[in-house]
Short mmCIF file of C-alpha atoms and ligand atoms in Angstrom, two decimals:
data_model
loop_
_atom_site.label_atom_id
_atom_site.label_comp_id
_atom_site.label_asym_id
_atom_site.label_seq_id
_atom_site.Cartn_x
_atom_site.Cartn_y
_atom_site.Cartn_z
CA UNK A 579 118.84 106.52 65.55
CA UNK A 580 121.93 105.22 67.38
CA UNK A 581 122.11 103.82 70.66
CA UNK A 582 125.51 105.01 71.49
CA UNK A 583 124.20 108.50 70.90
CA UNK A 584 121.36 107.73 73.61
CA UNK A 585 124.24 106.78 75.92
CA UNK A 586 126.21 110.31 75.26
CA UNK A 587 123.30 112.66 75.26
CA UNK A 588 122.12 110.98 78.89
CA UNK A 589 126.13 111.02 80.02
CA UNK A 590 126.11 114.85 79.43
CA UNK A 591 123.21 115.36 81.58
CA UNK A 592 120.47 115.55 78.09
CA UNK A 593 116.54 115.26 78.45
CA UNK A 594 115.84 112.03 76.12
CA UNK A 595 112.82 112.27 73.89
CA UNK A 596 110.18 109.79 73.55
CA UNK A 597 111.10 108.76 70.36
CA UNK A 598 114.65 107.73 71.71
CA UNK A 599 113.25 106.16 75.08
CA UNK A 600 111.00 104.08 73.03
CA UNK A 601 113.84 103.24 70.42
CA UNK A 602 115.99 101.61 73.47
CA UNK A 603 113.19 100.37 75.14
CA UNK A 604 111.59 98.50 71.64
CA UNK A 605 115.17 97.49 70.88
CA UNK A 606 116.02 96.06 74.49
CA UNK A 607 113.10 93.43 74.38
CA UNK A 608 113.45 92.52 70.49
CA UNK A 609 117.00 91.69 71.27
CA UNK A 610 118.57 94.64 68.74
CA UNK A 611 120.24 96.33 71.24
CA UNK A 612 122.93 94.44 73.42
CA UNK A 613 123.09 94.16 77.58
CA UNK A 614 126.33 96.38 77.25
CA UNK A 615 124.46 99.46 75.66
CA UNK A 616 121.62 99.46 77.87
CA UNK A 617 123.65 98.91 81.07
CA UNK A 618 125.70 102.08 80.11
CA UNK A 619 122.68 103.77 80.02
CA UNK A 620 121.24 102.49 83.07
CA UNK A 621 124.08 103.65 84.90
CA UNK A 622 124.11 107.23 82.97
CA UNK A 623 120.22 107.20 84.30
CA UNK A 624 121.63 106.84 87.91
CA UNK A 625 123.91 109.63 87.54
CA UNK A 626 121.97 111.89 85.68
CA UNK A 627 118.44 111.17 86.71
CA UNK A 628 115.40 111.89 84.04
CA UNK A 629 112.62 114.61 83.94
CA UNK A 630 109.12 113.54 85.00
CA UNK A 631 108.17 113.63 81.15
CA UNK A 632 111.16 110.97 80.50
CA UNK A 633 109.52 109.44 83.48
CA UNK A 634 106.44 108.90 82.30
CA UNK A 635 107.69 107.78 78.73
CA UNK A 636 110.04 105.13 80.04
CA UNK A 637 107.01 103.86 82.07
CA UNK A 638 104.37 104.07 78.93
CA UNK A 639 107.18 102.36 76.68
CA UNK A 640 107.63 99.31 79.49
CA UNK A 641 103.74 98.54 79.44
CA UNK A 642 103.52 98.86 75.50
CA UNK A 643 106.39 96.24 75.26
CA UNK A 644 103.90 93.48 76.35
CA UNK A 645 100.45 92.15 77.00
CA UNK A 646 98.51 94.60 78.82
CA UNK A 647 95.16 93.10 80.94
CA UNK A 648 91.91 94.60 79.99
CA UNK A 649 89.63 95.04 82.65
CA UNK A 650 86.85 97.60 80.62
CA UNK A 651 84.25 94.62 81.14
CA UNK A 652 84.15 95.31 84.78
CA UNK A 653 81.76 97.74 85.92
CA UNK A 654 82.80 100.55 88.05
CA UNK A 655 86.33 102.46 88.66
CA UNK A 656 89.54 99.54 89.14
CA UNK A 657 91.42 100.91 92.29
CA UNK A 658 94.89 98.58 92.63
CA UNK A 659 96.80 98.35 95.75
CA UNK A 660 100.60 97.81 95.42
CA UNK A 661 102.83 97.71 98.68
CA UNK A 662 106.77 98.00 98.02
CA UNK A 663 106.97 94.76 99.72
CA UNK A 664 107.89 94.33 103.64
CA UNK A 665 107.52 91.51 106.63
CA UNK A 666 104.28 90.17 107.25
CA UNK A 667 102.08 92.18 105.36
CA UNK A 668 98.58 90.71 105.10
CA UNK A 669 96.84 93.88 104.33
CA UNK A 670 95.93 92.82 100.60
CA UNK A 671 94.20 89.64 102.15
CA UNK A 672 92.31 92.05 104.41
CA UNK A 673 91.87 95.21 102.14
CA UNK A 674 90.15 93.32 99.50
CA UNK A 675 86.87 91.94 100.62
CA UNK A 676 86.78 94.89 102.94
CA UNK A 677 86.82 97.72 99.85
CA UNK A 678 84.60 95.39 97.90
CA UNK A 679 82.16 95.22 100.75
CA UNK A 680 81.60 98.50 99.94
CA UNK A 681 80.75 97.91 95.93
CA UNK A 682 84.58 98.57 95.14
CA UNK A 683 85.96 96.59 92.31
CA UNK A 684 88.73 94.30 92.94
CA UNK A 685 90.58 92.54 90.02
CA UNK A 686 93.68 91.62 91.68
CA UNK A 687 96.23 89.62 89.74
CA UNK A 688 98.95 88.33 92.38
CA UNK A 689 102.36 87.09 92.27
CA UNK A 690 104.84 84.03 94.36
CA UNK A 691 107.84 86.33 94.06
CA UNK A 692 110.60 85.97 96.40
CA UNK A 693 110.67 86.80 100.25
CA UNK A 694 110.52 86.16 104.04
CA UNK A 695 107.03 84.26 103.32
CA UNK A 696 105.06 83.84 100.39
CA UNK A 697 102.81 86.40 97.99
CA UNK A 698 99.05 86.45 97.89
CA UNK A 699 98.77 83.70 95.98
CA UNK A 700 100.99 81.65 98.46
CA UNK A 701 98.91 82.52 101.48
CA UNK A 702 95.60 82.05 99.67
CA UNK A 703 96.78 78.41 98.60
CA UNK A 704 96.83 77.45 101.95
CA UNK A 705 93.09 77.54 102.25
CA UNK A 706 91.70 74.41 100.59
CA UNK A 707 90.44 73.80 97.04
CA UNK A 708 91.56 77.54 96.87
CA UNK A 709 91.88 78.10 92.58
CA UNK A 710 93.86 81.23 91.50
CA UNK A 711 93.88 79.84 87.79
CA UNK A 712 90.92 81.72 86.41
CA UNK A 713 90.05 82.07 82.78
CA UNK A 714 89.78 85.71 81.80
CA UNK A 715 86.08 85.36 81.39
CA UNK A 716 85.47 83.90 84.71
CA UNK A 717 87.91 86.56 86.50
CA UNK A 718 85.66 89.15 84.91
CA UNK A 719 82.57 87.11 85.75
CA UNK A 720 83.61 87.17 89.20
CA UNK A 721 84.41 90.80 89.85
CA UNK A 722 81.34 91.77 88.73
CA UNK A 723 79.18 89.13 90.49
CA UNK A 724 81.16 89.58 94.19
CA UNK A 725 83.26 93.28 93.48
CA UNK A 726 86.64 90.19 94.09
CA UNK A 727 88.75 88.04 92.82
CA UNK A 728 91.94 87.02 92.69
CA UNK A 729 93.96 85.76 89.72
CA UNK A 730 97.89 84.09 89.18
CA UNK A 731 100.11 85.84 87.41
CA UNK A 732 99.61 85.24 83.40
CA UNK A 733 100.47 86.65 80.20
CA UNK A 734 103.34 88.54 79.85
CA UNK A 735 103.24 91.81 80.62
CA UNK A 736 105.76 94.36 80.69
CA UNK A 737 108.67 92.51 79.19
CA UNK A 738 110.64 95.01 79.09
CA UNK A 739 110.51 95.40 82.99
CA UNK A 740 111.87 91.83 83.52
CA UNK A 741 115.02 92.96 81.06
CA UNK A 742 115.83 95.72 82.51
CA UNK A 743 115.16 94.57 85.99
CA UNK A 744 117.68 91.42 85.50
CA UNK A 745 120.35 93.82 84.40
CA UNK A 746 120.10 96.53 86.70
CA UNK A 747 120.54 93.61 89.31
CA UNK A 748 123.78 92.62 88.60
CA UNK A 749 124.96 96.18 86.59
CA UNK A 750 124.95 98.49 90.52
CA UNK A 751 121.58 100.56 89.17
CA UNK A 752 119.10 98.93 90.56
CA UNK A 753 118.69 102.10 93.14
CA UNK A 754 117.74 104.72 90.79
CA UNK A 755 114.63 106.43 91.87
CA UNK A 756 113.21 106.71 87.87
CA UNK A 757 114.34 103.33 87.33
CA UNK A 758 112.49 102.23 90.17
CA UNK A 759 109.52 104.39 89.92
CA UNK A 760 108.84 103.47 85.85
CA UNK A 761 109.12 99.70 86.82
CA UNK A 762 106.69 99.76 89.75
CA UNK A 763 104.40 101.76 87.79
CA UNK A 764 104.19 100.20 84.94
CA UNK A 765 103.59 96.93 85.90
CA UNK A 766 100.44 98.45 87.89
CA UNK A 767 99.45 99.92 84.53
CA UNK A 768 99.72 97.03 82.31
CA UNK A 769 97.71 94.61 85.07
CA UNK A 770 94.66 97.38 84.21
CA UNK A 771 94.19 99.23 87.09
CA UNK A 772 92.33 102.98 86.54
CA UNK A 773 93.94 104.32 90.01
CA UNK A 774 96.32 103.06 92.44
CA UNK A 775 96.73 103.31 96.22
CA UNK A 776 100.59 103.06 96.59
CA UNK A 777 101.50 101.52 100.15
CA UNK A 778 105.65 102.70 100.30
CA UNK A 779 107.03 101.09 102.90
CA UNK A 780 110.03 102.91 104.84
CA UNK A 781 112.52 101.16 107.44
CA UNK A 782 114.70 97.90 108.61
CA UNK A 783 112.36 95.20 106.67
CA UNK A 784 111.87 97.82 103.47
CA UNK A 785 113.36 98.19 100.18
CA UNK A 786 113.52 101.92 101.16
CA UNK A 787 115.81 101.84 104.56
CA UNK A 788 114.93 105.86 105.39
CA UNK A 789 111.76 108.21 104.87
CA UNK A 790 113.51 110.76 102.75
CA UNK A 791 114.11 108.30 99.95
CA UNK A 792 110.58 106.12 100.35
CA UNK A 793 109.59 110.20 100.19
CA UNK A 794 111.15 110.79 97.31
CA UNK A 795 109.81 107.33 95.16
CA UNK A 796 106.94 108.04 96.53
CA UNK A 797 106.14 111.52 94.87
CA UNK A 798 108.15 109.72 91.91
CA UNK A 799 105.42 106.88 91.48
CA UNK A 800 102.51 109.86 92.16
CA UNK A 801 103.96 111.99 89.82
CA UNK A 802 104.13 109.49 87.04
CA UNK A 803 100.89 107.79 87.68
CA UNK A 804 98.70 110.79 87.29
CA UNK A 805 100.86 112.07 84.21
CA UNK A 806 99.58 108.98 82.50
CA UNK A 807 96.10 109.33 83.77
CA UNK A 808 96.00 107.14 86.68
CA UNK A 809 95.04 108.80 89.68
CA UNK A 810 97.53 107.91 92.32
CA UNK A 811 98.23 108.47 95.83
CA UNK A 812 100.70 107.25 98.34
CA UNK A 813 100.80 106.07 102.04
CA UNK A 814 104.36 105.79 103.71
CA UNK A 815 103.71 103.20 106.30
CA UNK A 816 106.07 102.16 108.74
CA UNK A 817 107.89 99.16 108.21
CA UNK A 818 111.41 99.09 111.01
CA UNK A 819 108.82 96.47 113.07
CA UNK A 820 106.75 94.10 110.83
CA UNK A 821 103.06 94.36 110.44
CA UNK A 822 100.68 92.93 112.74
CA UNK A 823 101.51 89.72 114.87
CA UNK A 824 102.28 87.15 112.11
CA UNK A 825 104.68 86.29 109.95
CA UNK A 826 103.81 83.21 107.81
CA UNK A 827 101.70 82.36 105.27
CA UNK A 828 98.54 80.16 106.70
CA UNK A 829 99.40 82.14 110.31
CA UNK A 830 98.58 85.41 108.63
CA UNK A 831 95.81 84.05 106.62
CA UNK A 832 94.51 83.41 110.32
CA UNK A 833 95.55 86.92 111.04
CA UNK A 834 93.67 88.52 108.36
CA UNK A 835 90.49 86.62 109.14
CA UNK A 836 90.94 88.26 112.62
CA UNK A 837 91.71 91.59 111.58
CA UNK A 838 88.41 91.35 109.25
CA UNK A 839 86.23 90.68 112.46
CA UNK A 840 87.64 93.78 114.20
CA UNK A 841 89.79 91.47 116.63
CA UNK A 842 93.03 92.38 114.71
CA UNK A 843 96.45 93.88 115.50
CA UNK A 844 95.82 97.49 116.04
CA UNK A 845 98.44 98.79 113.27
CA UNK A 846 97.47 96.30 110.60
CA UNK A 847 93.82 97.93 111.28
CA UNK A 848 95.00 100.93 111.21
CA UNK A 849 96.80 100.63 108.01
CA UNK A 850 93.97 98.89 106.32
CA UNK A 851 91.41 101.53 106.84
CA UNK A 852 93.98 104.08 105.63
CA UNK A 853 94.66 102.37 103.07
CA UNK A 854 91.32 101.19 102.25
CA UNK A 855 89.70 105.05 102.40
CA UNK A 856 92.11 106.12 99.87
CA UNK A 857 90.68 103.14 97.59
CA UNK A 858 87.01 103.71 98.55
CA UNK A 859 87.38 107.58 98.06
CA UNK A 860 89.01 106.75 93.87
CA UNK A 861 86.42 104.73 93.52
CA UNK A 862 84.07 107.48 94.06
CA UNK A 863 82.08 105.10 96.44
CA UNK A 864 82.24 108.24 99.54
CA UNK A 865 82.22 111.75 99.83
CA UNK A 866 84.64 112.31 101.98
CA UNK A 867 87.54 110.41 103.99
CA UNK A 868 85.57 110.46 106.97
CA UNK A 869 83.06 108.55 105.65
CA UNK A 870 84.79 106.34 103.28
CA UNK A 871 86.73 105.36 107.02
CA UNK A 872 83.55 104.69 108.86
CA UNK A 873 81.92 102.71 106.08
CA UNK A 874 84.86 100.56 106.89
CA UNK A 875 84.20 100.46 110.35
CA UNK A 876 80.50 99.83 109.59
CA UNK A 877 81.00 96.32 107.50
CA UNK A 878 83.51 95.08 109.77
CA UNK A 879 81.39 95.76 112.33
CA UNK A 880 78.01 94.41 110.82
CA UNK A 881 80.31 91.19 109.64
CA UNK A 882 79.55 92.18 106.08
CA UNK A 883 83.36 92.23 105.09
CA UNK A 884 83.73 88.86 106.44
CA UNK A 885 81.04 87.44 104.32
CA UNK A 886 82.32 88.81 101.52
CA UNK A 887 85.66 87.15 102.38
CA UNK A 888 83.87 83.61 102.51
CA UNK A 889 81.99 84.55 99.13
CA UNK A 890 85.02 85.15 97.88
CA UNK A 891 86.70 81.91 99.10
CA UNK A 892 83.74 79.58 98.07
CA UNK A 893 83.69 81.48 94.45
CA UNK A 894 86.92 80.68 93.79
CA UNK A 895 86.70 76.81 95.18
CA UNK A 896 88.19 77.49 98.68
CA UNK A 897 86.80 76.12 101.90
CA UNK A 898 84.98 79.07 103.59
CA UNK A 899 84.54 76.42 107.01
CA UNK A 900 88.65 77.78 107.84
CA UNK A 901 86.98 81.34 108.75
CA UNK A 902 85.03 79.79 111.61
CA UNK A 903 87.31 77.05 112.04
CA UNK A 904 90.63 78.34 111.57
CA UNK A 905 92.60 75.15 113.01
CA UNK A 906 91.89 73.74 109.29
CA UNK A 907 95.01 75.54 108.27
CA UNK A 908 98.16 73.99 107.65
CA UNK A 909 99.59 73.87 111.58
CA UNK A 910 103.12 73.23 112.21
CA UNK A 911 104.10 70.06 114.29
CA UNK A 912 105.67 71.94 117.28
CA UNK A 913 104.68 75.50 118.83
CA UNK A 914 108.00 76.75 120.79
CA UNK A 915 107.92 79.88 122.95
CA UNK A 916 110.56 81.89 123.24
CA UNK A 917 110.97 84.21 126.62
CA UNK A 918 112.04 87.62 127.36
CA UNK A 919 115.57 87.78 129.19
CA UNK A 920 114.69 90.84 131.10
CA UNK A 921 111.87 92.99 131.91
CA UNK A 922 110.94 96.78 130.20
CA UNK A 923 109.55 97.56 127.37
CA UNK A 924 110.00 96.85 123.91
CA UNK A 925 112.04 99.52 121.56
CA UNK A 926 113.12 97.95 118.68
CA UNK A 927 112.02 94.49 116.55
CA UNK A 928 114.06 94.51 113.50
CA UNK A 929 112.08 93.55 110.74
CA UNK A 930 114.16 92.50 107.98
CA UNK A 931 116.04 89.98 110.70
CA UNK A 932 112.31 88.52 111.70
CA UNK A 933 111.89 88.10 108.38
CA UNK A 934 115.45 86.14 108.01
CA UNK A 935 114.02 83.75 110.99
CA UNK A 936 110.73 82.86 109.43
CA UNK A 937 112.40 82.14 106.43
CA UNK A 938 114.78 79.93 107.55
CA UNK A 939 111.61 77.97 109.19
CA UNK A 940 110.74 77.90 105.28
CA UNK A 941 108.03 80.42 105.47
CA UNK A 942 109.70 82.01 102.43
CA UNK A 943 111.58 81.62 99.00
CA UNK A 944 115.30 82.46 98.50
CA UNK A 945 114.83 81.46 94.84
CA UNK A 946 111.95 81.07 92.48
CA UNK A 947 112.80 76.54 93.05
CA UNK A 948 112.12 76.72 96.96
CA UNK A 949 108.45 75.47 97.91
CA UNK A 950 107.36 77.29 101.26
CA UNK A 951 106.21 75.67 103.76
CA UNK A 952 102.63 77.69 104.41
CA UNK A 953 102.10 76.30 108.18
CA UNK A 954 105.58 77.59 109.36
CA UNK A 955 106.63 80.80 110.82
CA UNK A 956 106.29 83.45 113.59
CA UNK A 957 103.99 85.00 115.69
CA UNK A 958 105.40 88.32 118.15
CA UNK A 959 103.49 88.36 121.52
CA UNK A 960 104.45 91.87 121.87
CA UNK A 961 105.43 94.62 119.90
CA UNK A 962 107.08 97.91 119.98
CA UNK A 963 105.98 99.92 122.80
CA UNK A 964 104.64 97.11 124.76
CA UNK A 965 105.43 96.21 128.49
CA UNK A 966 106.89 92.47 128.80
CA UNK A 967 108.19 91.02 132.04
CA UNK A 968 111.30 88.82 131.97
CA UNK A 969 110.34 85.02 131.03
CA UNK A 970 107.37 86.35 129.34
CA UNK A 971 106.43 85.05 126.12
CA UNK A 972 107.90 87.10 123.21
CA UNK A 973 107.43 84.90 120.11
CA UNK A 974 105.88 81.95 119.80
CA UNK A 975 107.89 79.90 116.99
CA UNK A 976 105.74 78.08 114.51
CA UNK A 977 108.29 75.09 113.08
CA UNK A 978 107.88 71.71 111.71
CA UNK A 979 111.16 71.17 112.88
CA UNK A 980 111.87 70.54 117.02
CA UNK A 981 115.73 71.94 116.35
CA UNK A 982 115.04 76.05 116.13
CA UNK A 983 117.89 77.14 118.05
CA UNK A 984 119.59 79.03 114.92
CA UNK A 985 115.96 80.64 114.63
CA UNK A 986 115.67 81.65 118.74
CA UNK A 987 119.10 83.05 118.13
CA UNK A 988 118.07 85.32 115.21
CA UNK A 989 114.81 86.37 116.95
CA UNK A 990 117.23 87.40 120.71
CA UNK A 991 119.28 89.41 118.44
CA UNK A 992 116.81 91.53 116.69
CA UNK A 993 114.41 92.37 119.70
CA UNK A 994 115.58 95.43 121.98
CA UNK A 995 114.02 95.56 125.33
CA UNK A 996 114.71 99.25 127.26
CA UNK A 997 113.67 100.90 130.28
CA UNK A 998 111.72 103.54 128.78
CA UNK A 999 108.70 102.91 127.03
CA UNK A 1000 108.83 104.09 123.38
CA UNK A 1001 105.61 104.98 121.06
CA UNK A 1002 105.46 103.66 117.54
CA UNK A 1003 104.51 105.88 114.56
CA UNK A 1004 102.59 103.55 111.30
CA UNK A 1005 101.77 106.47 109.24
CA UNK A 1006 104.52 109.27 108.39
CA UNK A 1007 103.27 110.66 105.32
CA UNK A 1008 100.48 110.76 103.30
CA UNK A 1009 101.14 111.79 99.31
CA UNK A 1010 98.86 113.37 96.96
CA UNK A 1011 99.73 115.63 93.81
N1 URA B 600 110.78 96.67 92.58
C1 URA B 600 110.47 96.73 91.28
O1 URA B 600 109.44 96.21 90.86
N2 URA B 600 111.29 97.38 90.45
C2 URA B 600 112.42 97.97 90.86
O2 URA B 600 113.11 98.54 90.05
C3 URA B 600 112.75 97.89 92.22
C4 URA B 600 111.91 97.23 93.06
CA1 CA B 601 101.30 90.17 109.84
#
């Protein structure tokens, strides 16, 4: 088999076979086939697109390049949430001692990566004594004692991703919807999970700016995760505003503590209990959606989900005292408000720009060197659809730093205030097959 015939047949518009996706794929990681080949065919991909059986190949080759996690010692069906990424998502923080409340396994393996604040693993270090460096056996140990636990990225799985990834980067094909789909997916895949709730963000803060095209990944990620027997389902969730109130890594930690006693933003809630019925309904743990929904309810309610979140904490070496006492966080040294110019109501916070401002408090990485700063960031006072009053408090800036000016700037410029009041939508779409 040649390469440069890969190139041609996928130029022409041709259907690959699996033997010739693996072939590239096998060859790209061992090193046998050069950057120039496969970013010729990357680009051919974008053009020419690939059939939901190349789909599904690409994605099976990507997980068989590396380590893949094996989670068949934990009892029960392994439901994975993965959110396309957006500003100030806490939901996983929330979502998982809530579904395992309910007896659903939760083996999460979490990541820094890069962003406006830090990953899972960032926001969970700033509880104390907090451990995400598990051995396998007491990850598993965990997940079947509590139903949750959370583990740092290790092994390496899906080489072939990180490759290809790199290249598309810097080669213009990074916004291919099987390119995207396949790497998504099959990172979910090789971490273990049996089915996946897919949380596809749309808007200003998202990797997908518009619904048609988080739409369109979305079915693409569905599509390929049942064709490799995963059952997978999608939420499109709104992301032009960012989630909840916070924005930071220890505020949202606060925030999710919050949102787990039923005193939380009302969209984060809302997404977390849509999010969290899909999970409770793969996991066969309810009948219907219904119920899976009001079991939610119930052990937020009956403060079950928040002892699970300090069992979970304590297991894992944190300081469960910071759910009763959440002033042991990290706090920032100053607390700056910043006031509404005029009076109306709020149409528009731009969430990709909020993001910009808490990361220039250092709430977030621009590289994989930058350290965040977990007691930094912001929290919005109001959100879209909500009356203010001029000199009102909008944001409250967290900083550690008295000069924010740059930051007030940022935060002026990306918060619309009109005359007529506007509703927000969180949910636009719901995918199954
Ligand atoms: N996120 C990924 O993990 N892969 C892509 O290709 C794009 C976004
Ligand atoms: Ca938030």
């Amino acid at each position: 088999m040649r390469m440069v015939d890969i190139i041609s047949k996928k130029r022409d518009g041709g259907e690959l076979t699996k033997d010739e996706i693996y072939f590239f794929v096998n060859g790209y990681t061992n090193g046998t086939i050069p950057d120039y080949q496969v970013s010729a065919l990357t680009m051919a991909i974008y053009f020419k697109d690939m059939t939901e059986r190349e789909r599904a190949d690409l994605t099976m080759a990507m997980v068989k390049s590396g380590e893949t996690v094996d989670l068949s010692q934990i009892e029960g069906i392994k439901v994975d949430k993965h959110s396309t990424g957006g500003v100030g998502d806490t939901t996983t923080l929330v979502l998982a001692p809530l579904v395992a409340a309910l007896g659903v396994p939760v083996a999460k393996m979490s990541g820094r990566g890069l962003g406006h604040t830090g990953g899972t693993i960032d926001k969970l270090e700033s509880i104390s004594g907090f451990n995400v460096a598990l051995t396998k056996e007491k990850f598993v140990e965990l997940v079947n004692r509590n139903k949750v636990a959370v583990v740092g990225q290790t092994g390496n799985l899906t080489p072939a991703d990180k490759k290809l990834y790199a290249l598309r980067d810097v080669t213009g094909s990074v916004e291919s919807i099987p390119l995207i789909a396949s790497s998504i997916m099959s990172k979910k895949i090789a971490a273990g999970a049996d089915a996946i709730v897919l949380d596809v963000k749309t808007g200003a803060g998202a990797f997908m700016k518009t619904e048609k095209d988080a739409e369109e990944l979305a079915h693409a990620m569905v599509k390929i995760g049942n064709n490799v027997g995963r059952k997978t389902m999608a939420v499109i969730s709104d992301m032009s505003q960012p989630l909840g109130f916070a924005v930071g890594n220890a505020l949202e930690v606060k925030e999710a503590i919050d949102t787990l006693k039923g005193q939380g933003p009302e969209d984060l809630t809302e997404l977390v209990l849509t999010l969290g019925s899909q999970m409770v309904m793969l996991a066969k743990k309810a009948n219907t959606l219904e119920e899976a929904k009001e079991k939610l309810v119930e052990v937020i309610k009956s403060g079950k989900a928040l002892e699970k979140f300090k069992l979970f904490l304590e297991s894992q070496g944190g300081d469960s005292s910071i759910v009763d006492n959440p002033e042991k966080l990290p706090q920032s040294k100053y607390k700056i408000d910043v006031l509404a110019k005029e009076s109306g109501f709020v149409s528009n916070i731009v969430a990709d720009e909020i993001g910009i401002a808490a990361m220039l408090l250092g709430a977030g990485r621009a590289t994989k060197e930058d350290t965040v700063d977990l007691a930094v960031g912001l929290v919005l006072n109001k959100k879209v659809g909500d009356k203010v009053q001029k000199d009102e408090p909008i944001v409250t800036i967290y900083s550690n730093r008295e000069d924010v000016e740059e930051v007030k700037n940022k935060i002026y410029k990306s918060i619309a205030i009109s005359k007529k009041a506007v509703r927000p939508v969180l949910i636009h779409k719901i995918i199954t097959e």
